[in-house]
CSV table of C-alpha atoms and ligand atoms in Angstrom, one decimal:
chain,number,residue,atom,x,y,z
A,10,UNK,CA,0.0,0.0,0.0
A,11,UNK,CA,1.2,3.4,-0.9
A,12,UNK,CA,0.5,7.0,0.3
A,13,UNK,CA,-2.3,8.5,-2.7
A,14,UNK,CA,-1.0,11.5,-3.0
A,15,UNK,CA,2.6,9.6,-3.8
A,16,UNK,CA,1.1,7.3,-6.2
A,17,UNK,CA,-0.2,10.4,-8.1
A,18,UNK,CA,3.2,11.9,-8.2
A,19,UNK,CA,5.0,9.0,-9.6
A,20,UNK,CA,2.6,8.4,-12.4
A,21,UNK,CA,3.4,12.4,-13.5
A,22,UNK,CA,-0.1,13.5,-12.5
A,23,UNK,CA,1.1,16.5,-10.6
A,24,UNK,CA,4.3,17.2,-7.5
A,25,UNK,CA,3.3,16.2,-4.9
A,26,UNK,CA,2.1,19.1,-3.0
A,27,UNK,CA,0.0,19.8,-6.0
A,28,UNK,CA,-1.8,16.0,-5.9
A,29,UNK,CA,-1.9,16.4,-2.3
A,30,UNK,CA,-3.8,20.1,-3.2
A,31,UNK,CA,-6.1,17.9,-5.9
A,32,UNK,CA,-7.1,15.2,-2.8
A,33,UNK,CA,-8.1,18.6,-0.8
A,34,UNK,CA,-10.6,19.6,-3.9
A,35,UNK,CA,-12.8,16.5,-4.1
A,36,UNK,CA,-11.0,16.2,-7.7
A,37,UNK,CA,-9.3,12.6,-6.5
A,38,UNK,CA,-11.5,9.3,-7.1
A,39,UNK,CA,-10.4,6.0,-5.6
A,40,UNK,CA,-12.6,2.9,-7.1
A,41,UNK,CA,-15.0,5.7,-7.7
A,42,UNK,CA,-15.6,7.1,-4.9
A,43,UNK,CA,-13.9,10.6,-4.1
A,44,UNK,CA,-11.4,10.4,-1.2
A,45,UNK,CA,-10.7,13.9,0.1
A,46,UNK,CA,-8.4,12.6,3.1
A,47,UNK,CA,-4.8,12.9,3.1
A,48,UNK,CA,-2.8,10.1,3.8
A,49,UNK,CA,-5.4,7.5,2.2
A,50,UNK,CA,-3.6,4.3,1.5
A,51,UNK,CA,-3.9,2.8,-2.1
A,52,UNK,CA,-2.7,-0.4,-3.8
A,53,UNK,CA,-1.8,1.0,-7.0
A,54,UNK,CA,-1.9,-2.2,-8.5
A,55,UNK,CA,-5.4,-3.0,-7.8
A,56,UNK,CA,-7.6,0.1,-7.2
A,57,UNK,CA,-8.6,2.0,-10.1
A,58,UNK,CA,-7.6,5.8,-9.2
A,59,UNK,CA,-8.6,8.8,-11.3
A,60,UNK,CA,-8.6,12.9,-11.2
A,61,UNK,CA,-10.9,15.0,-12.9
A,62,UNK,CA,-12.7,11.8,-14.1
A,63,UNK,CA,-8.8,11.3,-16.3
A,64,UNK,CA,-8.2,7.3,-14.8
A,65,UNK,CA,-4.3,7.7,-13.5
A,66,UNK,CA,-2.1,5.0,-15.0
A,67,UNK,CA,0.1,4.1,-12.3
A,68,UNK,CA,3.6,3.6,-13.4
A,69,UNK,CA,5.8,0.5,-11.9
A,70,UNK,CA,8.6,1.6,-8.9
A,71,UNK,CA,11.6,-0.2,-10.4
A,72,UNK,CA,12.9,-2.6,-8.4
A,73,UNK,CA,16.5,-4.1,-8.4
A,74,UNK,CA,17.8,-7.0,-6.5
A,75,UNK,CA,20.9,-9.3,-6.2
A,76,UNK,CA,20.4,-13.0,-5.7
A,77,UNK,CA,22.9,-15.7,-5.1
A,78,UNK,CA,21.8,-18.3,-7.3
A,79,UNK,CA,21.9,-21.8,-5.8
A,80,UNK,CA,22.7,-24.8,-8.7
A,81,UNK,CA,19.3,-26.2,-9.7
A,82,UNK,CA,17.7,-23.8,-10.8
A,83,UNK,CA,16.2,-22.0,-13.8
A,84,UNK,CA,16.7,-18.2,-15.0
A,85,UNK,CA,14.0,-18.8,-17.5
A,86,UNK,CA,10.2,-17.9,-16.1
A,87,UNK,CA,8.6,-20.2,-17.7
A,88,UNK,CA,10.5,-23.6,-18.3
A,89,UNK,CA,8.7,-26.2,-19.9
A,90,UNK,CA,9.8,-28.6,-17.7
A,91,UNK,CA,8.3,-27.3,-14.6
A,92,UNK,CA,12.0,-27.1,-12.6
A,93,UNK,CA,12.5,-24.2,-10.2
A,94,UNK,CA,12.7,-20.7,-10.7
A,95,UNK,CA,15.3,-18.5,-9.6
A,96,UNK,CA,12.1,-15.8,-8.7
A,97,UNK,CA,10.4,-18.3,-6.6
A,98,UNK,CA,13.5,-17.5,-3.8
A,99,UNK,CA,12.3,-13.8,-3.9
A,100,UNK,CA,10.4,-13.8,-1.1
A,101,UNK,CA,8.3,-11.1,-0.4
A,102,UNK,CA,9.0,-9.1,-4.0
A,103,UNK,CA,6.2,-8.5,-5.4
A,104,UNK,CA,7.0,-6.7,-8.6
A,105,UNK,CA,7.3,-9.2,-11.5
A,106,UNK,CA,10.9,-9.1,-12.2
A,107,UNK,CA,13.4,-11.2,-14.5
A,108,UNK,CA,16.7,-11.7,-14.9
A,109,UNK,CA,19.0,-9.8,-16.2
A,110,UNK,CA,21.4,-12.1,-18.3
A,111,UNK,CA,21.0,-15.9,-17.5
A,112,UNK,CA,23.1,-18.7,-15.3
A,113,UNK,CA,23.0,-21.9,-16.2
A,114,UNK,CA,20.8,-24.4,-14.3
A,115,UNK,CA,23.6,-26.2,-12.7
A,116,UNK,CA,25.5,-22.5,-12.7
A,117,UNK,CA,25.7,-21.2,-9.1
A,118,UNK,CA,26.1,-17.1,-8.1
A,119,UNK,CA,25.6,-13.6,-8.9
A,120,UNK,CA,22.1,-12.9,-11.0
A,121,UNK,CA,20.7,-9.4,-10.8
A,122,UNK,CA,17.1,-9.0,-11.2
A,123,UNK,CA,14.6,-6.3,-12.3
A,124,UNK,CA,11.7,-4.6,-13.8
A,125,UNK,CA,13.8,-2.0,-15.4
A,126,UNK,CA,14.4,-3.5,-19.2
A,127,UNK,CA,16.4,-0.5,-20.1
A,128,UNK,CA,18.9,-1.2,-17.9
A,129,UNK,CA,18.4,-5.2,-18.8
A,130,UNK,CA,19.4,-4.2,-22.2
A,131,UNK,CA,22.0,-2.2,-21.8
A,132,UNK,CA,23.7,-4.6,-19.4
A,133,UNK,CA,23.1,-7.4,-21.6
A,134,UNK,CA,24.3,-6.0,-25.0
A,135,UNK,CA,27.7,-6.8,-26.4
A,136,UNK,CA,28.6,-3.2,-26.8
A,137,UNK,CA,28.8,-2.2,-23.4
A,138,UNK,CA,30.8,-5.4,-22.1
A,139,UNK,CA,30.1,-5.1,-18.5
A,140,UNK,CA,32.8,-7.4,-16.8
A,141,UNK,CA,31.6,-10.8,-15.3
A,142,UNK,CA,33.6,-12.8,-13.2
A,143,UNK,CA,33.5,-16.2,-12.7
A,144,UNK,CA,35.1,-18.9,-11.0
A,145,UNK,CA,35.6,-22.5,-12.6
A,146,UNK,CA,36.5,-25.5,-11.2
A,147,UNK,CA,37.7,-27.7,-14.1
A,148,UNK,CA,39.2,-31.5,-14.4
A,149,UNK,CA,42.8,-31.4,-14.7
A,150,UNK,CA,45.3,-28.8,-14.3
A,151,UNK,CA,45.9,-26.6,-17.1
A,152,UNK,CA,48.9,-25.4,-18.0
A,153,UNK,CA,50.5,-22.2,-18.8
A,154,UNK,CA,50.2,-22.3,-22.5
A,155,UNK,CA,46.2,-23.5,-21.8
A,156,UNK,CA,45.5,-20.4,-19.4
A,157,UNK,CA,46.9,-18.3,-22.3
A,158,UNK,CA,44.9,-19.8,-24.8
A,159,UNK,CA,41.7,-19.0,-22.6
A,160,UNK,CA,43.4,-15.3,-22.4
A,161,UNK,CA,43.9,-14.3,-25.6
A,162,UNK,CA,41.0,-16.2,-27.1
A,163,UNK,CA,39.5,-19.5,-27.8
A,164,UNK,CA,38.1,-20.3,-31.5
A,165,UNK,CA,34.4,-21.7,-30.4
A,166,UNK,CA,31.6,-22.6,-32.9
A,167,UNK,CA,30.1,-18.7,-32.6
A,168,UNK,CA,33.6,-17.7,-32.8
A,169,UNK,CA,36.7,-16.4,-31.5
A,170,UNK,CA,36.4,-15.5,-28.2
A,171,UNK,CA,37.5,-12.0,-27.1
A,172,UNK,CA,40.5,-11.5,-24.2
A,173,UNK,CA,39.9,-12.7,-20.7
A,174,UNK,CA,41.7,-11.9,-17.6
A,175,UNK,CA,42.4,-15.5,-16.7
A,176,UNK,CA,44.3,-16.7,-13.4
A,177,UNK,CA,44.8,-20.4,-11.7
A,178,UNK,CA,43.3,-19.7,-7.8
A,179,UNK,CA,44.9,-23.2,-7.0
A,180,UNK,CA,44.7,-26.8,-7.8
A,181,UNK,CA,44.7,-30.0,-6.0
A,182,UNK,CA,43.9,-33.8,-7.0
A,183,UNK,CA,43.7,-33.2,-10.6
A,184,UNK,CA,41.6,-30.5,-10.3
A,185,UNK,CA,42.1,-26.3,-10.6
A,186,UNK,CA,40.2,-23.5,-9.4
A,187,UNK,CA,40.6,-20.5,-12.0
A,188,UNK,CA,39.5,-17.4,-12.2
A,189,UNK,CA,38.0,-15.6,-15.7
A,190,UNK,CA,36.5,-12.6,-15.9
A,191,UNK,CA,35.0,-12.4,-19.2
A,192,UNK,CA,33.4,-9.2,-20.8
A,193,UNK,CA,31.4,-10.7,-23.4
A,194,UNK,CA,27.9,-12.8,-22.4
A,195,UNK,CA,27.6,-15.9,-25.1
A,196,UNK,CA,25.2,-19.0,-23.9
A,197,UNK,CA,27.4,-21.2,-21.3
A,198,UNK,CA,30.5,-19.6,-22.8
A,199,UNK,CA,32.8,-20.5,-19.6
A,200,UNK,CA,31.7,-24.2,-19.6
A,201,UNK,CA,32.2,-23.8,-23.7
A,202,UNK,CA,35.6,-22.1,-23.7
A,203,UNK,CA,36.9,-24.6,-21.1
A,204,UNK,CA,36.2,-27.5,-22.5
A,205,UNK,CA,37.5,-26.4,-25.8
A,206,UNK,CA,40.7,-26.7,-24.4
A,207,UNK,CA,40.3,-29.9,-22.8
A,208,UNK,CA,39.6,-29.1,-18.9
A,209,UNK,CA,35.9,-29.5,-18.1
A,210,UNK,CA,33.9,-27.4,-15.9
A,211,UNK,CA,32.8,-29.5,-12.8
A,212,UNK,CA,31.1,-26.6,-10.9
A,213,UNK,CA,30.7,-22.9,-12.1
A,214,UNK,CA,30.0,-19.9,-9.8
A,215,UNK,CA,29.7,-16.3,-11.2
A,216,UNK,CA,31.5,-14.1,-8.4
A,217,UNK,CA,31.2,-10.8,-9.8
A,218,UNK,CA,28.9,-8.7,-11.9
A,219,UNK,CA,30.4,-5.1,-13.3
A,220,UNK,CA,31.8,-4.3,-9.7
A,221,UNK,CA,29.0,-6.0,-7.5
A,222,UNK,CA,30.0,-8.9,-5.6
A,223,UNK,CA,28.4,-11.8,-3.5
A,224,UNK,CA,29.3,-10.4,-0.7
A,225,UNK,CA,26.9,-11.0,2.5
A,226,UNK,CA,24.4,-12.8,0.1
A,227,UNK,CA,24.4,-16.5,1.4
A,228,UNK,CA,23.4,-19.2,-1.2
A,229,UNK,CA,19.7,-18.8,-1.7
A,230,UNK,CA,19.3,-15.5,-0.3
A,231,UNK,CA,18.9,-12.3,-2.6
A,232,UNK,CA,19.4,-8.3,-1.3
A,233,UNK,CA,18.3,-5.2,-2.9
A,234,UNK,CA,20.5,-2.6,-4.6
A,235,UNK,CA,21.3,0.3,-3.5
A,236,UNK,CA,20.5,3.7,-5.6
A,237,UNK,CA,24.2,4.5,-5.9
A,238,UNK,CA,24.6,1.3,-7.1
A,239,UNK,CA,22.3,1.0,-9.5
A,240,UNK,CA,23.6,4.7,-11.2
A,241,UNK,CA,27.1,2.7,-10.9
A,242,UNK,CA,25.8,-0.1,-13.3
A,243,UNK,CA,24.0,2.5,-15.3
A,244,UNK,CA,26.7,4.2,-15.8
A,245,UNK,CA,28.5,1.0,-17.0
A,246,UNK,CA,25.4,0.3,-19.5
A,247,UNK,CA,26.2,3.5,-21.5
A,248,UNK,CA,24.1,6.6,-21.0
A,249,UNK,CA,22.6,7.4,-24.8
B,4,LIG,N1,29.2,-19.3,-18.6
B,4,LIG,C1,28.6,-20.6,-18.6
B,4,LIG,O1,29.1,-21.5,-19.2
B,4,LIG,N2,27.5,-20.7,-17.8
B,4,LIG,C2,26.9,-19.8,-17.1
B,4,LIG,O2,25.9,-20.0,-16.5
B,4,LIG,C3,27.5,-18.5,-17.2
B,4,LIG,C4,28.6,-18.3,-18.0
């Protein structure tokens, strides 16, 4: 529920001193009824305001949020197959949001969420190349001249890919923890480029997303972003 006079203001019917000014005058309908009270409590998604006999649309509060993705589930929202959705662990959200960018289903970490499909573009499209970091635990321990293959770029069926910063974390039993923070966003391109050089991705975990981190966010659990973070990652998704 929201303050009337605020609803008014954020769907650009007036400031709001002035709606709270157009309450005063009668002019202010709620489910047809006039409500001259100040302070009256709405649900702008459900009751039908309007001023002057005009019906107000109400426009959507965008809403951004930063989930740690568990493995098994879905970035899709509506999978055919019926498998769980990385919104159903947004408790308490209810704006419809969706993802911004995907993570595999077996693909743990860092998803960003919204209702803001600007900014969805932006961050998504080639052309702004908003860093993504992930960490890979492959089979086998590659060697220098495989980590600088991964670097400089690795020739995959949608072609070459561009450079990566690529480091080995460490390795033990045959297996190596890397780090690759990637700038482009192809479908399962760290799984892709890894196995193209022969060391398969056991478990994959995006760490980082264009300077946001997991950071306090346990497995499972999502937070909302702050306003100077969200200009930061605007800022990264070009301004034009
Ligand atoms: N690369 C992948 O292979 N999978 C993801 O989920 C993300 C990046």
């Amino acid at each position: 529920m929201e303050r009337l006079h605020k609803v008014l203001a954020a769907a650009g019917v007036a400031s709001r001193r002035k709606a709270e000014a157009l309450i005063l005058q009668g002019k202010v309908r709620v489910n047809g009824q006039v409500v001259s009270i100040l302070g009256t409590q709405v649900d702008p998604a459900v009751d039908k305001i309007s001023v002057e006999g005009k019906p107000v649309v109400p426009t959507e509060r965008k809403s951004y949020f930063l989930l740690h993705k568990p493995a098994g589930y879905v970035t899709t929202l509506d999978d055919p197959q019926g498998r769980p959705k990385v919104t159903d662990l947004l408790t308490g959200v209810k704006h419809r949001v969706y993802p911004i960018g995907r993570l595999d289903y077996a693909t743990e970490g860092l998803l960003l969420l919204t209702n803001d499909g600007d900014l969805a573009y932006r961050l998504t499209h080639p052309k702004y190349g908003v860093v993504k970091t992930y960490q890979a635990l492959v089979l086998g321990i590659p060697d220098a001249t495989a980590l600088n293959t991964l670097r400089s770029g690795v020739r995959l069926e949608d072609g070459l890919t561009a450079p990566a910063e690529v480091r080995l974390i460490n390795s033990k039993q045959g297996s190596a923890l890397l780090e690759l923070k990637i700038h482009e966003g192809r479908n399962r391109q760290v799984r892709r480029m890894c196995d193209a050089i022969g060391y398969p991705v056991q478990r994959l975990r995006r760490t980082g997303f264009g300077g946001l981190t997991l950071n306090g966010v346990p497995v499972g659990s999502f937070r909302t972003l702050s306003p100077a973070e969200v200009a930061a990652l605007r800022e990264q998704g070009g301004t034009q």
